[in-house]
Amino acid sequence: MGDSTSPLSTYQAKRDFGETPEPAGAVEPSGGALRFVVQEHHATALHWDLRLERGGVLVSWALPKGVPPDPRTNHLAVHTEDHPMQYLDFQGSIPAGNYGAGTMSVWDTGTYEPEKWGDREVIVVLHGERVDGRYVLFQTRGNQWMIHRMDPPADPDRQVWPGWTAFPPMTAATGSSLPVDGYGVEFAWGGQRVLTFVSGGRLQLHPVQLHPVDDPPAAEGGELVGRFRELRALGEALGVTEVVLDGEIIVLGEGGQPSRPRLSERLGARSDTTSRRLSERYPATLMVSDLLWLDGHPTMALPYEQRRRLLSGLSLSGPAWQVPTSYPGSDGPALLAAAGQQGLPGVVAKRLDSPYRPQDDASAWIFVPA
Ligand code: MN
C-alpha cells in the first residue's frame, strides 16, 4: 500500500486540500482503546468505508454493501489507502471533481479489539452503536477482500432474503360500491405495478403483470432498473435498510395526470441511450403503497394498518418516489369523485386488518372504477 515515505502519502497524493474539506492529517498514534469508524459515502456509487485505527493511521476498506449483519452473507471489502486519524469524525461534502466526490457521514463509530492482524487476514471485535460483533476480513485477490460476520446475527430472527417467489402479489377484486368501516382508501394510479427490493443500497425491480392483455409489455426486472434509472436513488436513500415494497411506477403527462402512452414509451425503451433520454424527458415516480419485508423479516402477515405504519416510519419521500396517503374509509366517495375528475382509473379500498395475501379474498382489497 502506497510508497515508503509515509503511510499517508497515497491518501495525500490523491487529494487537493485546497479543494476538499477532508483533513490532510498526520500520523498520530493514540493511547487508549483502538477506535473504528464506518462512514456512509454517497460517491459515484454508494458504499460504506470501514476504517480501523492501527499504528497512528486508519486502515481502510470500502464496502459496497456495508457491514454484513448476518454470517450467512459475506460482503465485498475493497482495501483502500490508509486515512489519517483525523478522519474518524469526518463528515461533509467532497466537491465535484475531487477524489471521492459526494457526501460522507459517520454511520457508526466505537472501539474495537484486534484478535488477529495478518497481511491477508484481520479479525476484529467491533463495539459500535449499530455494529457489535466479531468480524473477519480476508484477502481474496489484490485489493479485493471479503468481510464475514463470525458472530450470530445481532438480530437472531433475521432471515435471508428469499427471492421474488416469496412475494406473490396481492390483487384487488373489482366492486361497484365502497366499503367504509374498517377500510382505508387510496387512488389507483393506472401505472406499472412493481415490487421493489432494496438491500445494501441497491435496488431491484420486479414487474407484476396482472392483466397481460391490457398492460404494455413489461421489461424483465433487470432491464427495468436501467429503464427507470431515477429510482436507483431510492436504494441509496434507504442505505442499509432492507425492504420489499409494493407500488406503481407512473409517468405524468402534460396535464399533470399519469400518462399511459409516456409510461409505455419508457417501458419499451430498447437502448440505454433511449432510457437515459426518456428518464430526463418523462421522469417517473414510484408510488409506494405497501411494505412486505423489513430488515430480514417478512411483514406480510401483519395487518395492513400496521404495515402502513412501518412504511410511514421509513419516511420515503424523494425526487422519484412517494407514499401516497391512505384516507379513512369515510373519505371514499369524495376520493372516487376526485379520481373521476383527474382521469385516474378509480380507487382501492383496503381492509385495515387484512394481511397481505395473494389468494383472492374478495373483501380485502376492492377496486372501484371511477
Ligand atoms: Mn469512500
mmCIF file of C-alpha atoms and ligand atoms in Angstrom:
data_model
loop_
_atom_site.group_PDB
_atom_site.id
_atom_site.type_symbol
_atom_site.label_atom_id
_atom_site.label_comp_id
_atom_site.label_asym_id
_atom_site.label_seq_id
_atom_site.Cartn_x
_atom_site.Cartn_y
_atom_site.Cartn_z
ATOM 1 C CA MET A 1 0.000 0.000 0.000
ATOM 2 C CA GLY A 2 1.436 3.363 -1.043
ATOM 3 C CA ASP A 3 5.103 4.155 -1.054
ATOM 4 C CA SER A 4 7.550 4.022 1.786
ATOM 5 C CA THR A 5 7.814 7.717 2.663
ATOM 6 C CA SER A 6 4.696 7.887 4.835
ATOM 7 C CA PRO A 7 1.678 5.675 5.403
ATOM 8 C CA LEU A 8 -0.435 8.666 4.340
ATOM 9 C CA SER A 9 1.398 9.583 1.109
ATOM 10 C CA THR A 10 -1.135 7.755 -1.103
ATOM 11 C CA TYR A 11 -4.007 9.424 0.737
ATOM 12 C CA GLN A 12 -2.421 12.858 0.415
ATOM 13 C CA ALA A 13 -1.392 12.427 -3.230
ATOM 14 C CA LYS A 14 -4.986 11.697 -4.244
ATOM 15 C CA ARG A 15 -6.369 14.891 -2.747
ATOM 16 C CA ASP A 16 -6.111 18.642 -3.196
ATOM 17 C CA PHE A 17 -6.571 20.026 0.309
ATOM 18 C CA GLY A 18 -7.307 23.480 -1.076
ATOM 19 C CA GLU A 19 -10.421 21.934 -2.635
ATOM 20 C CA THR A 20 -11.658 19.174 -0.339
ATOM 21 C CA PRO A 21 -12.789 19.687 3.275
ATOM 22 C CA GLU A 22 -11.107 16.391 4.208
ATOM 23 C CA PRO A 23 -8.255 16.599 6.742
ATOM 24 C CA ALA A 24 -4.704 16.450 5.365
ATOM 25 C CA GLY A 25 -3.812 14.779 8.631
ATOM 26 C CA ALA A 26 -0.675 13.316 10.043
ATOM 27 C CA VAL A 27 0.335 10.004 11.505
ATOM 28 C CA GLU A 28 -0.807 10.266 15.082
ATOM 29 C CA PRO A 29 -0.517 7.284 17.397
ATOM 30 C CA SER A 30 -3.090 7.474 20.189
ATOM 31 C CA GLY A 31 -3.226 5.855 23.566
ATOM 32 C CA GLY A 32 -6.253 4.087 24.962
ATOM 33 C CA ALA A 33 -8.767 1.868 23.233
ATOM 34 C CA LEU A 34 -8.444 1.447 19.470
ATOM 35 C CA ARG A 35 -11.143 3.234 17.534
ATOM 36 C CA PHE A 36 -13.016 2.490 14.332
ATOM 37 C CA VAL A 37 -15.463 4.296 12.101
ATOM 38 C CA VAL A 38 -17.885 3.256 9.365
ATOM 39 C CA GLN A 39 -18.722 6.137 7.036
ATOM 40 C CA GLU A 40 -21.621 6.136 4.612
ATOM 41 C CA HIS A 41 -20.229 7.607 1.421
ATOM 42 C CA HIS A 42 -22.606 8.781 -1.291
ATOM 43 C CA ALA A 43 -19.979 8.903 -4.018
ATOM 44 C CA THR A 44 -20.480 7.912 -7.678
ATOM 45 C CA ALA A 45 -21.538 4.566 -6.235
ATOM 46 C CA LEU A 46 -22.848 4.392 -2.670
ATOM 47 C CA HIS A 47 -20.561 2.476 -0.323
ATOM 48 C CA TRP A 48 -19.553 2.326 3.287
ATOM 49 C CA ASP A 49 -15.939 2.859 4.420
ATOM 50 C CA LEU A 50 -14.687 0.788 7.334
ATOM 51 C CA ARG A 51 -11.618 2.291 8.982
ATOM 52 C CA LEU A 52 -9.644 0.715 11.805
ATOM 53 C CA GLU A 53 -7.085 2.596 13.870
ATOM 54 C CA ARG A 54 -3.651 0.992 13.659
ATOM 55 C CA GLY A 55 -0.183 2.459 14.039
ATOM 56 C CA GLY A 56 -1.371 6.059 14.045
ATOM 57 C CA VAL A 57 -3.485 5.803 10.862
ATOM 58 C CA LEU A 58 -6.848 4.379 9.823
ATOM 59 C CA VAL A 59 -6.512 1.208 7.761
ATOM 60 C CA SER A 60 -9.453 1.325 5.342
ATOM 61 C CA TRP A 61 -11.753 -0.830 3.250
ATOM 62 C CA ALA A 62 -14.642 0.299 1.034
ATOM 63 C CA LEU A 63 -17.704 -1.957 1.447
ATOM 64 C CA PRO A 64 -20.149 -1.585 -1.486
ATOM 65 C CA LYS A 65 -22.979 -3.172 0.534
ATOM 66 C CA GLY A 66 -21.944 -2.200 4.030
ATOM 67 C CA VAL A 67 -21.072 -4.297 7.060
ATOM 68 C CA PRO A 68 -22.898 -7.641 6.797
ATOM 69 C CA PRO A 69 -25.406 -8.097 9.640
ATOM 70 C CA ASP A 70 -25.614 -11.855 9.064
ATOM 71 C CA PRO A 71 -22.904 -14.571 8.975
ATOM 72 C CA ARG A 72 -24.705 -16.242 6.032
ATOM 73 C CA THR A 73 -23.968 -13.330 3.688
ATOM 74 C CA ASN A 74 -20.384 -12.115 3.175
ATOM 75 C CA HIS A 75 -19.747 -8.724 1.639
ATOM 76 C CA LEU A 76 -17.028 -7.472 -0.638
ATOM 77 C CA ALA A 77 -14.423 -5.218 1.009
ATOM 78 C CA VAL A 78 -12.041 -3.281 -1.233
ATOM 79 C CA HIS A 79 -8.813 -2.389 0.536
ATOM 80 C CA THR A 80 -8.127 1.322 0.063
ATOM 81 C CA GLU A 81 -5.414 3.733 1.142
ATOM 82 C CA ASP A 82 -4.729 4.420 4.821
ATOM 83 C CA HIS A 83 -6.535 7.516 6.109
ATOM 84 C CA PRO A 84 -5.380 9.941 8.829
ATOM 85 C CA MET A 85 -6.718 9.605 12.366
ATOM 86 C CA GLN A 86 -8.467 12.986 11.926
ATOM 87 C CA TYR A 87 -10.812 11.181 9.533
ATOM 88 C CA LEU A 88 -12.507 9.354 12.450
ATOM 89 C CA ASP A 89 -15.184 12.015 12.767
ATOM 90 C CA PHE A 90 -15.062 13.468 9.280
ATOM 91 C CA GLN A 91 -18.457 14.274 7.793
ATOM 92 C CA GLY A 92 -19.070 16.577 4.910
ATOM 93 C CA SER A 93 -19.368 17.108 1.239
ATOM 94 C CA ILE A 94 -16.432 16.465 -1.072
ATOM 95 C CA PRO A 95 -16.917 18.813 -4.047
ATOM 96 C CA ALA A 96 -17.479 17.507 -7.576
ATOM 97 C CA GLY A 97 -14.288 16.915 -9.495
ATOM 98 C CA ASN A 98 -12.391 15.783 -6.415
ATOM 99 C CA TYR A 99 -11.405 12.262 -5.453
ATOM 100 C CA GLY A 100 -14.365 10.576 -3.703
ATOM 101 C CA ALA A 101 -16.747 13.456 -4.574
ATOM 102 C CA GLY A 102 -20.055 13.175 -2.714
ATOM 103 C CA THR A 103 -21.362 13.409 0.817
ATOM 104 C CA MET A 104 -19.932 11.421 3.686
ATOM 105 C CA SER A 105 -21.483 10.850 7.090
ATOM 106 C CA VAL A 106 -20.491 8.808 10.121
ATOM 107 C CA TRP A 107 -22.707 5.707 10.071
ATOM 108 C CA ASP A 108 -21.195 4.166 13.176
ATOM 109 C CA THR A 109 -18.164 4.569 15.369
ATOM 110 C CA GLY A 110 -16.748 2.995 18.509
ATOM 111 C CA THR A 111 -13.849 0.954 19.733
ATOM 112 C CA TYR A 112 -12.535 -2.426 18.655
ATOM 113 C CA GLU A 113 -10.236 -5.216 19.724
ATOM 114 C CA PRO A 114 -7.842 -6.721 17.215
ATOM 115 C CA GLU A 115 -7.758 -10.500 17.635
ATOM 116 C CA LYS A 116 -5.508 -11.133 14.674
ATOM 117 C CA TRP A 117 -3.735 -8.766 12.277
ATOM 118 C CA GLY A 118 -2.108 -10.540 9.350
ATOM 119 C CA ASP A 119 -1.246 -9.381 5.827
ATOM 120 C CA ARG A 120 -4.161 -11.322 4.382
ATOM 121 C CA GLU A 121 -6.495 -11.803 7.330
ATOM 122 C CA VAL A 122 -7.713 -9.453 10.041
ATOM 123 C CA ILE A 123 -10.016 -10.474 12.877
ATOM 124 C CA VAL A 124 -11.621 -7.754 14.976
ATOM 125 C CA VAL A 125 -14.376 -7.358 17.552
ATOM 126 C CA LEU A 126 -16.257 -4.136 16.858
ATOM 127 C CA HIS A 127 -18.078 -2.285 19.631
ATOM 128 C CA GLY A 128 -20.222 0.357 17.958
ATOM 129 C CA GLU A 129 -23.739 1.667 18.331
ATOM 130 C CA ARG A 130 -25.005 -0.156 15.261
ATOM 131 C CA VAL A 131 -22.389 -2.820 14.719
ATOM 132 C CA ASP A 132 -21.402 -5.036 17.586
ATOM 133 C CA GLY A 133 -19.646 -8.306 16.958
ATOM 134 C CA ARG A 134 -16.709 -10.292 15.703
ATOM 135 C CA TYR A 135 -15.707 -9.935 12.064
ATOM 136 C CA VAL A 136 -13.009 -11.360 9.825
ATOM 137 C CA LEU A 137 -11.633 -9.547 6.788
ATOM 138 C CA PHE A 138 -9.719 -11.810 4.406
ATOM 139 C CA GLN A 139 -7.952 -11.100 1.142
ATOM 140 C CA THR A 140 -9.116 -12.934 -1.952
ATOM 141 C CA ARG A 141 -7.049 -11.246 -4.704
ATOM 142 C CA GLY A 142 -5.096 -7.999 -4.837
ATOM 143 C CA ASN A 143 -7.109 -5.273 -3.121
ATOM 144 C CA GLN A 144 -10.212 -7.476 -3.099
ATOM 145 C CA TRP A 145 -11.124 -8.700 0.345
ATOM 146 C CA MET A 146 -14.281 -10.114 1.910
ATOM 147 C CA ILE A 147 -15.826 -9.291 5.267
ATOM 148 C CA HIS A 148 -17.617 -12.027 7.195
ATOM 149 C CA ARG A 149 -19.509 -11.808 10.461
ATOM 150 C CA MET A 150 -18.233 -14.541 12.807
ATOM 151 C CA ASP A 151 -20.867 -13.991 15.478
ATOM 152 C CA PRO A 152 -24.511 -14.986 15.087
ATOM 153 C CA PRO A 153 -26.690 -12.188 13.664
ATOM 154 C CA ALA A 154 -27.291 -9.398 16.171
ATOM 155 C CA ASP A 155 -30.970 -9.992 15.394
ATOM 156 C CA PRO A 156 -31.289 -13.770 15.965
ATOM 157 C CA ASP A 157 -34.548 -13.987 13.965
ATOM 158 C CA ARG A 158 -33.164 -12.241 10.932
ATOM 159 C CA GLN A 159 -33.900 -14.137 7.711
ATOM 160 C CA VAL A 160 -32.026 -14.185 4.429
ATOM 161 C CA TRP A 161 -33.907 -12.569 1.507
ATOM 162 C CA PRO A 162 -35.881 -15.472 -0.005
ATOM 163 C CA GLY A 163 -36.254 -14.175 -3.594
ATOM 164 C CA TRP A 164 -39.238 -12.868 -5.540
ATOM 165 C CA THR A 165 -41.259 -16.085 -5.402
ATOM 166 C CA ALA A 166 -41.820 -15.482 -1.682
ATOM 167 C CA PHE A 167 -43.806 -12.342 -2.567
ATOM 168 C CA PRO A 168 -46.766 -13.303 -4.737
ATOM 169 C CA PRO A 169 -48.610 -10.057 -5.384
ATOM 170 C CA MET A 170 -51.926 -9.400 -3.713
ATOM 171 C CA THR A 171 -54.689 -8.321 -6.049
ATOM 172 C CA ALA A 172 -57.921 -6.374 -5.725
ATOM 173 C CA ALA A 173 -61.381 -7.608 -6.632
ATOM 174 C CA THR A 174 -63.453 -5.151 -8.661
ATOM 175 C CA GLY A 175 -66.542 -3.841 -6.882
ATOM 176 C CA SER A 176 -69.199 -1.259 -7.540
ATOM 177 C CA SER A 177 -69.535 0.248 -4.089
ATOM 178 C CA LEU A 178 -67.088 1.392 -1.467
ATOM 179 C CA PRO A 179 -66.973 -0.175 1.977
ATOM 180 C CA VAL A 180 -66.444 2.365 4.747
ATOM 181 C CA ASP A 181 -65.900 0.921 8.204
ATOM 182 C CA GLY A 182 -62.522 -0.681 8.804
ATOM 183 C CA TYR A 183 -61.107 0.312 5.418
ATOM 184 C CA GLY A 184 -58.529 2.746 4.107
ATOM 185 C CA VAL A 185 -58.983 4.208 0.627
ATOM 186 C CA GLU A 186 -56.339 5.311 -1.848
ATOM 187 C CA PHE A 187 -56.106 6.274 -5.512
ATOM 188 C CA ALA A 188 -55.410 3.653 -8.164
ATOM 189 C CA TRP A 189 -52.830 5.215 -10.488
ATOM 190 C CA GLY A 190 -53.037 3.025 -13.548
ATOM 191 C CA GLY A 191 -49.261 2.689 -13.659
ATOM 192 C CA GLN A 192 -46.912 -0.261 -13.975
ATOM 193 C CA ARG A 193 -47.169 -2.260 -10.802
ATOM 194 C CA VAL A 194 -43.778 -3.355 -9.481
ATOM 195 C CA LEU A 195 -42.275 -4.949 -6.424
ATOM 196 C CA THR A 196 -39.083 -3.227 -5.322
ATOM 197 C CA PHE A 197 -36.296 -4.893 -3.355
ATOM 198 C CA VAL A 198 -33.590 -2.789 -1.754
ATOM 199 C CA SER A 199 -30.586 -4.289 0.021
ATOM 200 C CA GLY A 200 -27.249 -2.658 0.745
ATOM 201 C CA GLY A 201 -28.414 0.491 -1.035
ATOM 202 C CA ARG A 202 -29.028 -1.442 -4.293
ATOM 203 C CA LEU A 203 -32.433 -1.537 -5.897
ATOM 204 C CA GLN A 204 -34.095 -4.294 -7.919
ATOM 205 C CA LEU A 205 -37.471 -4.092 -9.634
ATOM 206 C CA HIS A 206 -39.820 -6.959 -10.360
ATOM 207 C CA PRO A 207 -42.708 -6.272 -12.734
ATOM 208 C CA VAL A 208 -46.151 -7.502 -11.716
ATOM 209 C CA GLN A 209 -48.262 -8.447 -14.729
ATOM 210 C CA LEU A 210 -51.869 -8.737 -13.673
ATOM 211 C CA HIS A 211 -53.597 -8.015 -16.959
ATOM 212 C CA PRO A 212 -51.153 -9.065 -19.671
ATOM 213 C CA VAL A 213 -53.576 -8.121 -22.422
ATOM 214 C CA ASP A 214 -54.072 -4.534 -21.301
ATOM 215 C CA ASP A 215 -50.636 -3.843 -19.944
ATOM 216 C CA PRO A 216 -47.715 -2.748 -22.077
ATOM 217 C CA PRO A 217 -45.024 -5.404 -22.355
ATOM 218 C CA ALA A 218 -43.115 -5.183 -19.095
ATOM 219 C CA ALA A 219 -39.381 -5.383 -19.326
ATOM 220 C CA GLU A 220 -37.516 -8.020 -17.370
ATOM 221 C CA GLY A 221 -36.681 -6.994 -13.816
ATOM 222 C CA GLY A 222 -33.006 -6.345 -14.542
ATOM 223 C CA GLU A 223 -33.863 -4.175 -17.527
ATOM 224 C CA LEU A 224 -36.465 -2.239 -15.579
ATOM 225 C CA VAL A 225 -33.852 -0.658 -13.317
ATOM 226 C CA GLY A 226 -31.966 0.500 -16.405
ATOM 227 C CA ARG A 227 -35.160 1.962 -17.839
ATOM 228 C CA PHE A 228 -36.170 3.708 -14.626
ATOM 229 C CA ARG A 229 -32.700 4.741 -13.514
ATOM 230 C CA GLU A 230 -34.056 7.634 -11.434
ATOM 231 C CA LEU A 231 -35.393 5.058 -8.966
ATOM 232 C CA ARG A 232 -31.862 3.935 -8.074
ATOM 233 C CA ALA A 233 -31.633 6.930 -5.774
ATOM 234 C CA LEU A 234 -34.357 5.319 -3.638
ATOM 235 C CA GLY A 235 -31.921 2.477 -2.925
ATOM 236 C CA GLU A 236 -29.275 4.983 -1.923
ATOM 237 C CA ALA A 237 -31.747 6.859 0.275
ATOM 238 C CA LEU A 238 -32.609 3.646 2.125
ATOM 239 C CA GLY A 239 -28.927 2.914 2.795
ATOM 240 C CA VAL A 240 -28.599 -0.345 4.743
ATOM 241 C CA THR A 241 -32.342 -0.658 5.377
ATOM 242 C CA GLU A 242 -33.568 -3.786 3.562
ATOM 243 C CA VAL A 243 -37.118 -3.654 2.194
ATOM 244 C CA VAL A 244 -39.575 -5.079 -0.287
ATOM 245 C CA LEU A 245 -42.122 -2.500 -1.425
ATOM 246 C CA ASP A 246 -45.303 -2.840 -3.450
ATOM 247 C CA GLY A 247 -46.247 0.056 -5.678
ATOM 248 C CA GLU A 248 -46.810 1.506 -9.126
ATOM 249 C CA ILE A 249 -44.499 3.383 -11.455
ATOM 250 C CA ILE A 250 -46.241 6.331 -13.080
ATOM 251 C CA VAL A 251 -45.161 8.948 -15.601
ATOM 252 C CA LEU A 252 -47.019 12.229 -15.666
ATOM 253 C CA GLY A 253 -48.440 13.693 -18.855
ATOM 254 C CA GLU A 254 -48.781 17.325 -19.816
ATOM 255 C CA GLY A 255 -51.900 17.884 -17.753
ATOM 256 C CA GLY A 256 -50.228 16.508 -14.629
ATOM 257 C CA GLN A 257 -52.132 13.218 -14.726
ATOM 258 C CA PRO A 258 -50.481 9.815 -15.156
ATOM 259 C CA SER A 259 -49.863 9.230 -18.856
ATOM 260 C CA ARG A 260 -50.179 5.717 -20.186
ATOM 261 C CA PRO A 261 -48.508 6.491 -23.546
ATOM 262 C CA ARG A 262 -45.463 8.026 -21.871
ATOM 263 C CA LEU A 263 -45.231 5.104 -19.459
ATOM 264 C CA SER A 264 -45.399 2.678 -22.378
ATOM 265 C CA GLU A 265 -42.645 4.575 -24.145
ATOM 266 C CA ARG A 266 -40.435 4.318 -21.086
ATOM 267 C CA LEU A 267 -41.208 0.636 -20.580
ATOM 268 C CA GLY A 268 -40.395 -0.072 -24.197
ATOM 269 C CA ALA A 269 -37.061 1.778 -24.375
ATOM 270 C CA ARG A 270 -34.728 -0.523 -26.267
ATOM 271 C CA SER A 271 -31.350 1.078 -25.658
ATOM 272 C CA ASP A 272 -29.511 2.619 -22.775
ATOM 273 C CA THR A 273 -29.325 5.922 -24.631
ATOM 274 C CA THR A 274 -33.082 5.963 -25.146
ATOM 275 C CA SER A 275 -33.721 5.062 -21.491
ATOM 276 C CA ARG A 276 -31.478 7.858 -20.355
ATOM 277 C CA ARG A 277 -33.037 10.427 -22.669
ATOM 278 C CA LEU A 278 -36.595 9.428 -21.729
ATOM 279 C CA SER A 279 -35.823 9.491 -17.999
ATOM 280 C CA GLU A 280 -34.940 13.166 -18.382
ATOM 281 C CA ARG A 281 -37.825 13.990 -20.681
ATOM 282 C CA TYR A 282 -40.571 11.993 -18.933
ATOM 283 C CA PRO A 283 -39.444 11.420 -15.333
ATOM 284 C CA ALA A 284 -41.138 8.594 -13.449
ATOM 285 C CA THR A 285 -42.398 8.360 -9.878
ATOM 286 C CA LEU A 286 -42.764 5.223 -7.798
ATOM 287 C CA MET A 287 -45.998 5.400 -5.809
ATOM 288 C CA VAL A 288 -45.355 3.128 -2.839
ATOM 289 C CA SER A 289 -48.368 1.572 -1.126
ATOM 290 C CA ASP A 290 -47.186 -1.384 0.894
ATOM 291 C CA LEU A 291 -44.256 -2.887 2.793
ATOM 292 C CA LEU A 292 -43.724 -6.654 2.501
ATOM 293 C CA TRP A 293 -40.273 -7.104 4.051
ATOM 294 C CA LEU A 294 -38.216 -5.088 6.509
ATOM 295 C CA ASP A 295 -34.641 -5.798 7.609
ATOM 296 C CA GLY A 296 -34.719 -9.565 7.357
ATOM 297 C CA HIS A 297 -38.367 -10.001 8.386
ATOM 298 C CA PRO A 298 -41.438 -10.654 6.246
ATOM 299 C CA THR A 299 -44.236 -8.244 7.195
ATOM 300 C CA MET A 300 -46.982 -9.787 5.056
ATOM 301 C CA ALA A 301 -48.760 -11.424 7.989
ATOM 302 C CA LEU A 302 -49.214 -8.070 9.721
ATOM 303 C CA PRO A 303 -52.485 -6.167 9.304
ATOM 304 C CA TYR A 304 -52.433 -3.549 6.538
ATOM 305 C CA GLU A 305 -52.722 -0.735 9.076
ATOM 306 C CA GLN A 306 -49.553 -1.902 10.793
ATOM 307 C CA ARG A 307 -47.670 -2.358 7.514
ATOM 308 C CA ARG A 308 -48.593 1.215 6.604
ATOM 309 C CA ARG A 309 -47.316 2.430 9.954
ATOM 310 C CA LEU A 310 -43.961 0.713 9.354
ATOM 311 C CA LEU A 311 -43.920 2.185 5.847
ATOM 312 C CA SER A 312 -44.519 5.685 7.242
ATOM 313 C CA GLY A 313 -41.624 5.139 9.627
ATOM 314 C CA LEU A 314 -39.280 4.858 6.634
ATOM 315 C CA SER A 315 -40.129 8.459 5.610
ATOM 316 C CA LEU A 316 -39.923 7.640 1.913
ATOM 317 C CA SER A 317 -40.180 10.882 0.030
ATOM 318 C CA GLY A 318 -37.804 11.831 -2.718
ATOM 319 C CA PRO A 319 -37.491 13.179 -6.234
ATOM 320 C CA ALA A 320 -38.799 9.954 -7.819
ATOM 321 C CA TRP A 321 -40.767 8.222 -5.091
ATOM 322 C CA GLN A 322 -43.516 8.915 -2.573
ATOM 323 C CA VAL A 323 -46.010 7.167 -0.333
ATOM 324 C CA PRO A 324 -49.454 8.478 -1.319
ATOM 325 C CA THR A 325 -51.913 8.976 1.518
ATOM 326 C CA SER A 326 -54.289 6.235 2.611
ATOM 327 C CA TYR A 327 -57.519 8.060 3.523
ATOM 328 C CA PRO A 328 -60.147 6.965 6.030
ATOM 329 C CA GLY A 329 -62.939 4.889 4.500
ATOM 330 C CA SER A 330 -65.416 7.714 5.096
ATOM 331 C CA ASP A 331 -63.497 9.817 2.544
ATOM 332 C CA GLY A 332 -64.104 7.123 -0.109
ATOM 333 C CA PRO A 333 -66.937 8.823 -2.047
ATOM 334 C CA ALA A 334 -65.063 12.131 -2.259
ATOM 335 C CA LEU A 335 -61.908 10.330 -3.341
ATOM 336 C CA LEU A 336 -63.784 8.407 -6.017
ATOM 337 C CA ALA A 337 -65.220 11.642 -7.383
ATOM 338 C CA ALA A 338 -61.739 13.188 -7.408
ATOM 339 C CA ALA A 339 -60.358 10.149 -9.253
ATOM 340 C CA GLY A 340 -63.009 10.673 -11.933
ATOM 341 C CA GLN A 341 -62.176 14.356 -12.280
ATOM 342 C CA GLN A 342 -58.462 13.667 -12.553
ATOM 343 C CA GLY A 343 -58.764 10.897 -15.101
ATOM 344 C CA LEU A 344 -57.493 8.216 -12.734
ATOM 345 C CA PRO A 345 -58.759 4.628 -13.046
ATOM 346 C CA GLY A 346 -60.500 4.683 -9.660
ATOM 347 C CA VAL A 347 -59.795 3.992 -6.022
ATOM 348 C CA VAL A 348 -58.822 0.938 -3.985
ATOM 349 C CA ALA A 349 -60.337 0.229 -0.586
ATOM 350 C CA LYS A 350 -58.101 -1.891 1.612
ATOM 351 C CA ARG A 351 -59.288 -3.593 4.781
ATOM 352 C CA LEU A 352 -57.138 -2.272 7.609
ATOM 353 C CA ASP A 353 -56.915 -5.600 9.453
ATOM 354 C CA SER A 354 -56.062 -7.659 6.381
ATOM 355 C CA PRO A 355 -52.723 -9.421 5.945
ATOM 356 C CA TYR A 356 -51.024 -9.290 2.531
ATOM 357 C CA ARG A 357 -52.304 -12.451 0.892
ATOM 358 C CA PRO A 358 -52.022 -13.442 -2.732
ATOM 359 C CA GLN A 359 -55.165 -15.571 -2.839
ATOM 360 C CA ASP A 360 -58.412 -13.897 -3.648
ATOM 361 C CA ASP A 361 -60.134 -12.610 -0.562
ATOM 362 C CA ALA A 362 -62.788 -10.575 -2.305
ATOM 363 C CA SER A 363 -63.320 -8.313 0.693
ATOM 364 C CA ALA A 364 -59.676 -7.494 1.483
ATOM 365 C CA TRP A 365 -58.870 -5.158 -1.442
ATOM 366 C CA ILE A 366 -61.693 -3.715 -3.539
ATOM 367 C CA PHE A 367 -61.057 -1.682 -6.668
ATOM 368 C CA VAL A 368 -63.895 0.682 -7.576
ATOM 369 C CA PRO A 369 -63.623 2.228 -11.056
ATOM 370 C CA ALA A 370 -64.129 5.949 -11.351
HETATM 371 MN MN MN B 1 -15.257 6.099 0.278
#
